[in-house]
Amino acid sequence: MNAIIKLATNPLIKGFTTNPTLMRNAGVDDYEAFALEVLSEIKDRPVSFEVFSDDLDEMAKQGHKIASWGDNVYVKIPITNTKGVSTVPIVKSLSDAGVK
């Protein structure tokens, strides 16, 4: 978190992205709490958070929930789940609903 706050002072940094695997490897055990902490500090630039479910319906639910965290939030959806099933319909549905 401290690294993100420090980088946020650099005007060349235009936004931030995360993913559950990197956050877990960094010792983050509560992805939502971490995300909300990041968003409390980063309000003027886009921040991307990825869904962590492999279930398509749950991905859609998580996408809506993540989007609700802030106006500067962008939701990342993998193009397929781990079984190779396309998530394009979910991406379209979320996009149609105004999720960035």
Short mmCIF file of N, CA and C in Angstrom, two decimals:
data_model
loop_
_atom_site.label_atom_id
_atom_site.label_comp_id
_atom_site.label_asym_id
_atom_site.label_seq_id
_atom_site.Cartn_x
_atom_site.Cartn_y
_atom_site.Cartn_z
N MET A 1 0.82 -1.18 0.00
CA MET A 1 0.00 0.00 0.00
C MET A 1 0.86 1.25 0.00
N ASN A 2 1.91 1.24 0.79
CA ASN A 2 2.79 2.40 0.85
C ASN A 2 3.42 2.70 -0.50
N ALA A 3 3.76 1.66 -1.24
CA ALA A 3 4.35 1.86 -2.57
C ALA A 3 3.36 2.54 -3.50
N ILE A 4 2.10 2.15 -3.42
CA ILE A 4 1.08 2.77 -4.28
C ILE A 4 0.92 4.24 -3.92
N ILE A 5 0.86 4.54 -2.63
CA ILE A 5 0.72 5.93 -2.21
C ILE A 5 1.91 6.76 -2.67
N LYS A 6 3.10 6.19 -2.56
CA LYS A 6 4.30 6.91 -3.01
C LYS A 6 4.25 7.14 -4.52
N LEU A 7 3.89 6.11 -5.28
CA LEU A 7 3.81 6.25 -6.73
C LEU A 7 2.73 7.23 -7.15
N ALA A 8 1.69 7.37 -6.34
CA ALA A 8 0.60 8.28 -6.68
C ALA A 8 1.04 9.74 -6.69
N THR A 9 2.17 10.04 -6.08
CA THR A 9 2.67 11.42 -6.11
C THR A 9 3.37 11.74 -7.42
N ASN A 10 3.64 10.74 -8.23
CA ASN A 10 4.31 10.92 -9.51
C ASN A 10 3.27 11.26 -10.58
N PRO A 11 3.35 12.46 -11.17
CA PRO A 11 2.35 12.84 -12.17
C PRO A 11 2.42 12.01 -13.46
N LEU A 12 3.50 11.28 -13.66
CA LEU A 12 3.60 10.44 -14.84
C LEU A 12 2.77 9.16 -14.71
N ILE A 13 2.44 8.79 -13.49
CA ILE A 13 1.61 7.60 -13.25
C ILE A 13 0.16 8.00 -13.50
N LYS A 14 -0.45 7.36 -14.47
CA LYS A 14 -1.81 7.72 -14.90
C LYS A 14 -2.89 6.84 -14.31
N GLY A 15 -2.51 5.74 -13.64
CA GLY A 15 -3.49 4.84 -13.05
C GLY A 15 -2.79 3.64 -12.45
N PHE A 16 -3.59 2.78 -11.83
CA PHE A 16 -3.06 1.62 -11.14
C PHE A 16 -3.89 0.39 -11.49
N THR A 17 -3.25 -0.76 -11.46
CA THR A 17 -3.96 -2.01 -11.69
C THR A 17 -3.49 -3.04 -10.68
N THR A 18 -4.38 -3.94 -10.35
CA THR A 18 -4.06 -5.01 -9.40
C THR A 18 -4.62 -6.31 -9.96
N ASN A 19 -4.26 -7.39 -9.34
CA ASN A 19 -4.96 -8.65 -9.59
C ASN A 19 -4.85 -9.50 -8.34
N PRO A 20 -5.80 -10.39 -8.13
CA PRO A 20 -5.83 -11.17 -6.89
C PRO A 20 -4.57 -11.97 -6.63
N THR A 21 -3.97 -12.53 -7.66
CA THR A 21 -2.76 -13.34 -7.46
C THR A 21 -1.61 -12.50 -6.93
N LEU A 22 -1.37 -11.36 -7.54
CA LEU A 22 -0.29 -10.49 -7.07
C LEU A 22 -0.55 -9.99 -5.65
N MET A 23 -1.79 -9.66 -5.37
CA MET A 23 -2.12 -9.18 -4.03
C MET A 23 -1.93 -10.29 -2.99
N ARG A 24 -2.35 -11.49 -3.32
CA ARG A 24 -2.16 -12.63 -2.41
C ARG A 24 -0.66 -12.86 -2.18
N ASN A 25 0.13 -12.80 -3.25
CA ASN A 25 1.58 -12.99 -3.13
C ASN A 25 2.23 -11.89 -2.30
N ALA A 26 1.59 -10.71 -2.28
CA ALA A 26 2.10 -9.59 -1.49
C ALA A 26 1.60 -9.63 -0.04
N GLY A 27 0.83 -10.67 0.30
CA GLY A 27 0.37 -10.82 1.66
C GLY A 27 -0.99 -10.22 1.95
N VAL A 28 -1.69 -9.76 0.93
CA VAL A 28 -3.03 -9.20 1.12
C VAL A 28 -4.00 -10.37 1.29
N ASP A 29 -4.68 -10.42 2.43
CA ASP A 29 -5.62 -11.52 2.66
C ASP A 29 -7.08 -11.08 2.57
N ASP A 30 -7.32 -9.78 2.49
CA ASP A 30 -8.68 -9.26 2.32
C ASP A 30 -8.65 -8.29 1.14
N TYR A 31 -8.94 -8.82 -0.04
CA TYR A 31 -8.84 -8.05 -1.29
C TYR A 31 -9.74 -6.83 -1.27
N GLU A 32 -10.97 -6.98 -0.78
CA GLU A 32 -11.90 -5.85 -0.76
C GLU A 32 -11.41 -4.76 0.19
N ALA A 33 -10.98 -5.13 1.38
CA ALA A 33 -10.46 -4.14 2.33
C ALA A 33 -9.26 -3.42 1.74
N PHE A 34 -8.37 -4.18 1.10
CA PHE A 34 -7.21 -3.57 0.46
C PHE A 34 -7.66 -2.59 -0.63
N ALA A 35 -8.61 -3.02 -1.45
CA ALA A 35 -9.10 -2.17 -2.54
C ALA A 35 -9.70 -0.88 -2.00
N LEU A 36 -10.50 -0.99 -0.97
CA LEU A 36 -11.12 0.21 -0.40
C LEU A 36 -10.09 1.14 0.22
N GLU A 37 -9.04 0.57 0.79
CA GLU A 37 -7.95 1.39 1.33
C GLU A 37 -7.23 2.13 0.20
N VAL A 38 -6.95 1.41 -0.88
CA VAL A 38 -6.33 2.04 -2.05
C VAL A 38 -7.20 3.19 -2.55
N LEU A 39 -8.49 2.93 -2.68
CA LEU A 39 -9.40 3.94 -3.22
C LEU A 39 -9.57 5.13 -2.28
N SER A 40 -9.34 4.95 -1.00
CA SER A 40 -9.40 6.08 -0.08
C SER A 40 -8.23 7.03 -0.31
N GLU A 41 -7.16 6.53 -0.89
CA GLU A 41 -5.97 7.34 -1.18
C GLU A 41 -5.89 7.80 -2.63
N ILE A 42 -6.38 6.99 -3.55
CA ILE A 42 -6.28 7.28 -4.98
C ILE A 42 -7.68 7.62 -5.48
N LYS A 43 -7.95 8.90 -5.62
CA LYS A 43 -9.29 9.33 -6.02
C LYS A 43 -9.31 10.00 -7.39
N ASP A 44 -8.13 10.35 -7.87
CA ASP A 44 -8.06 11.16 -9.09
C ASP A 44 -7.54 10.41 -10.31
N ARG A 45 -7.36 9.10 -10.18
CA ARG A 45 -6.87 8.29 -11.29
C ARG A 45 -7.57 6.95 -11.32
N PRO A 46 -7.61 6.32 -12.48
CA PRO A 46 -8.26 5.01 -12.57
C PRO A 46 -7.49 3.94 -11.80
N VAL A 47 -8.26 3.05 -11.19
CA VAL A 47 -7.69 1.90 -10.50
C VAL A 47 -8.47 0.67 -10.96
N SER A 48 -7.75 -0.35 -11.42
CA SER A 48 -8.38 -1.57 -11.92
C SER A 48 -8.27 -2.68 -10.88
N PHE A 49 -9.38 -3.38 -10.68
CA PHE A 49 -9.43 -4.54 -9.80
C PHE A 49 -10.03 -5.70 -10.58
N GLU A 50 -9.48 -6.88 -10.39
CA GLU A 50 -9.93 -8.06 -11.14
C GLU A 50 -10.84 -8.93 -10.28
N VAL A 51 -11.85 -9.49 -10.92
CA VAL A 51 -12.68 -10.48 -10.23
C VAL A 51 -11.81 -11.68 -9.89
N PHE A 52 -12.20 -12.43 -8.88
CA PHE A 52 -11.38 -13.58 -8.49
C PHE A 52 -12.10 -14.91 -8.59
N SER A 53 -13.36 -14.89 -8.95
CA SER A 53 -14.09 -16.15 -9.11
C SER A 53 -13.79 -16.78 -10.47
N ASP A 54 -13.96 -18.08 -10.55
CA ASP A 54 -13.84 -18.79 -11.81
C ASP A 54 -15.22 -19.15 -12.37
N ASP A 55 -16.25 -18.97 -11.52
CA ASP A 55 -17.63 -19.24 -11.91
C ASP A 55 -18.20 -18.01 -12.64
N LEU A 56 -18.78 -18.23 -13.81
CA LEU A 56 -19.21 -17.11 -14.65
C LEU A 56 -20.26 -16.23 -13.97
N ASP A 57 -21.26 -16.82 -13.35
CA ASP A 57 -22.28 -16.02 -12.66
C ASP A 57 -21.67 -15.20 -11.53
N GLU A 58 -20.78 -15.82 -10.80
CA GLU A 58 -20.12 -15.13 -9.68
C GLU A 58 -19.21 -14.02 -10.20
N MET A 59 -18.57 -14.23 -11.34
CA MET A 59 -17.76 -13.16 -11.95
C MET A 59 -18.61 -11.92 -12.20
N ALA A 60 -19.80 -12.14 -12.74
CA ALA A 60 -20.70 -11.02 -13.03
C ALA A 60 -21.08 -10.29 -11.74
N LYS A 61 -21.42 -11.04 -10.70
CA LYS A 61 -21.78 -10.43 -9.41
C LYS A 61 -20.60 -9.65 -8.85
N GLN A 62 -19.41 -10.25 -8.90
CA GLN A 62 -18.23 -9.57 -8.40
C GLN A 62 -17.94 -8.31 -9.21
N GLY A 63 -18.15 -8.38 -10.52
CA GLY A 63 -17.92 -7.21 -11.36
C GLY A 63 -18.78 -6.04 -10.93
N HIS A 64 -20.06 -6.30 -10.66
CA HIS A 64 -20.95 -5.23 -10.19
C HIS A 64 -20.51 -4.71 -8.82
N LYS A 65 -20.14 -5.62 -7.95
CA LYS A 65 -19.72 -5.20 -6.61
C LYS A 65 -18.46 -4.36 -6.68
N ILE A 66 -17.47 -4.82 -7.43
CA ILE A 66 -16.22 -4.07 -7.55
C ILE A 66 -16.48 -2.69 -8.14
N ALA A 67 -17.31 -2.62 -9.15
CA ALA A 67 -17.62 -1.33 -9.78
C ALA A 67 -18.25 -0.36 -8.79
N SER A 68 -18.97 -0.88 -7.80
CA SER A 68 -19.65 -0.02 -6.83
C SER A 68 -18.68 0.64 -5.85
N TRP A 69 -17.44 0.23 -5.85
CA TRP A 69 -16.48 0.77 -4.91
C TRP A 69 -16.08 2.20 -5.22
N GLY A 70 -16.25 2.67 -6.45
CA GLY A 70 -15.89 4.05 -6.76
C GLY A 70 -16.01 4.38 -8.22
N ASP A 71 -16.12 5.67 -8.50
CA ASP A 71 -16.26 6.13 -9.89
C ASP A 71 -14.98 5.93 -10.70
N ASN A 72 -13.85 5.82 -10.03
CA ASN A 72 -12.58 5.65 -10.73
C ASN A 72 -12.16 4.18 -10.83
N VAL A 73 -13.10 3.28 -10.55
CA VAL A 73 -12.82 1.84 -10.56
C VAL A 73 -13.12 1.24 -11.93
N TYR A 74 -12.18 0.44 -12.40
CA TYR A 74 -12.34 -0.33 -13.63
C TYR A 74 -12.25 -1.81 -13.25
N VAL A 75 -13.16 -2.60 -13.79
CA VAL A 75 -13.23 -4.03 -13.46
C VAL A 75 -12.52 -4.84 -14.55
N LYS A 76 -11.64 -5.72 -14.11
CA LYS A 76 -10.95 -6.61 -15.04
C LYS A 76 -11.59 -8.00 -14.97
N ILE A 77 -11.89 -8.52 -16.16
CA ILE A 77 -12.45 -9.86 -16.30
C ILE A 77 -11.51 -10.64 -17.22
N PRO A 78 -11.01 -11.80 -16.80
CA PRO A 78 -10.19 -12.59 -17.73
C PRO A 78 -11.03 -13.00 -18.94
N ILE A 79 -10.43 -13.12 -20.09
CA ILE A 79 -11.17 -13.41 -21.32
C ILE A 79 -11.77 -14.82 -21.31
N THR A 80 -11.16 -15.72 -20.54
CA THR A 80 -11.73 -17.06 -20.32
C THR A 80 -11.53 -17.41 -18.84
N ASN A 81 -12.35 -18.33 -18.36
CA ASN A 81 -12.07 -18.84 -17.01
C ASN A 81 -11.03 -19.95 -17.13
N THR A 82 -10.71 -20.59 -16.02
CA THR A 82 -9.64 -21.61 -16.06
C THR A 82 -10.04 -22.87 -16.82
N LYS A 83 -11.33 -22.99 -17.13
CA LYS A 83 -11.79 -24.13 -17.93
C LYS A 83 -11.84 -23.80 -19.42
N GLY A 84 -11.42 -22.58 -19.77
CA GLY A 84 -11.41 -22.17 -21.17
C GLY A 84 -12.73 -21.63 -21.68
N VAL A 85 -13.69 -21.41 -20.78
CA VAL A 85 -15.00 -20.89 -21.18
C VAL A 85 -14.90 -19.38 -21.36
N SER A 86 -15.37 -18.89 -22.49
CA SER A 86 -15.31 -17.46 -22.81
C SER A 86 -16.14 -16.65 -21.82
N THR A 87 -15.60 -15.51 -21.43
CA THR A 87 -16.33 -14.58 -20.56
C THR A 87 -16.86 -13.38 -21.34
N VAL A 88 -16.77 -13.42 -22.65
CA VAL A 88 -17.22 -12.29 -23.47
C VAL A 88 -18.67 -11.90 -23.15
N PRO A 89 -19.60 -12.85 -22.97
CA PRO A 89 -20.96 -12.43 -22.62
C PRO A 89 -21.03 -11.65 -21.29
N ILE A 90 -20.20 -12.02 -20.34
CA ILE A 90 -20.16 -11.30 -19.06
C ILE A 90 -19.61 -9.90 -19.27
N VAL A 91 -18.54 -9.80 -20.03
CA VAL A 91 -17.96 -8.48 -20.31
C VAL A 91 -18.98 -7.59 -20.98
N LYS A 92 -19.70 -8.12 -21.96
CA LYS A 92 -20.72 -7.33 -22.66
C LYS A 92 -21.82 -6.91 -21.71
N SER A 93 -22.29 -7.84 -20.90
CA SER A 93 -23.36 -7.53 -19.95
C SER A 93 -22.94 -6.44 -18.96
N LEU A 94 -21.74 -6.56 -18.42
CA LEU A 94 -21.24 -5.55 -17.50
C LEU A 94 -21.08 -4.21 -18.20
N SER A 95 -20.54 -4.23 -19.39
CA SER A 95 -20.37 -2.99 -20.16
C SER A 95 -21.72 -2.35 -20.45
N ASP A 96 -22.69 -3.15 -20.85
CA ASP A 96 -24.04 -2.63 -21.12
C ASP A 96 -24.66 -2.01 -19.88
N ALA A 97 -24.26 -2.51 -18.70
CA ALA A 97 -24.78 -1.99 -17.43
C ALA A 97 -24.01 -0.77 -16.95
N GLY A 98 -23.00 -0.34 -17.72
CA GLY A 98 -22.24 0.84 -17.35
C GLY A 98 -21.00 0.58 -16.52
N VAL A 99 -20.68 -0.69 -16.32
CA VAL A 99 -19.47 -1.03 -15.58
C VAL A 99 -18.28 -0.77 -16.48
N LYS A 100 -17.29 -0.06 -15.92
CA LYS A 100 -16.07 0.22 -16.69
C LYS A 100 -15.09 -0.90 -16.49
#
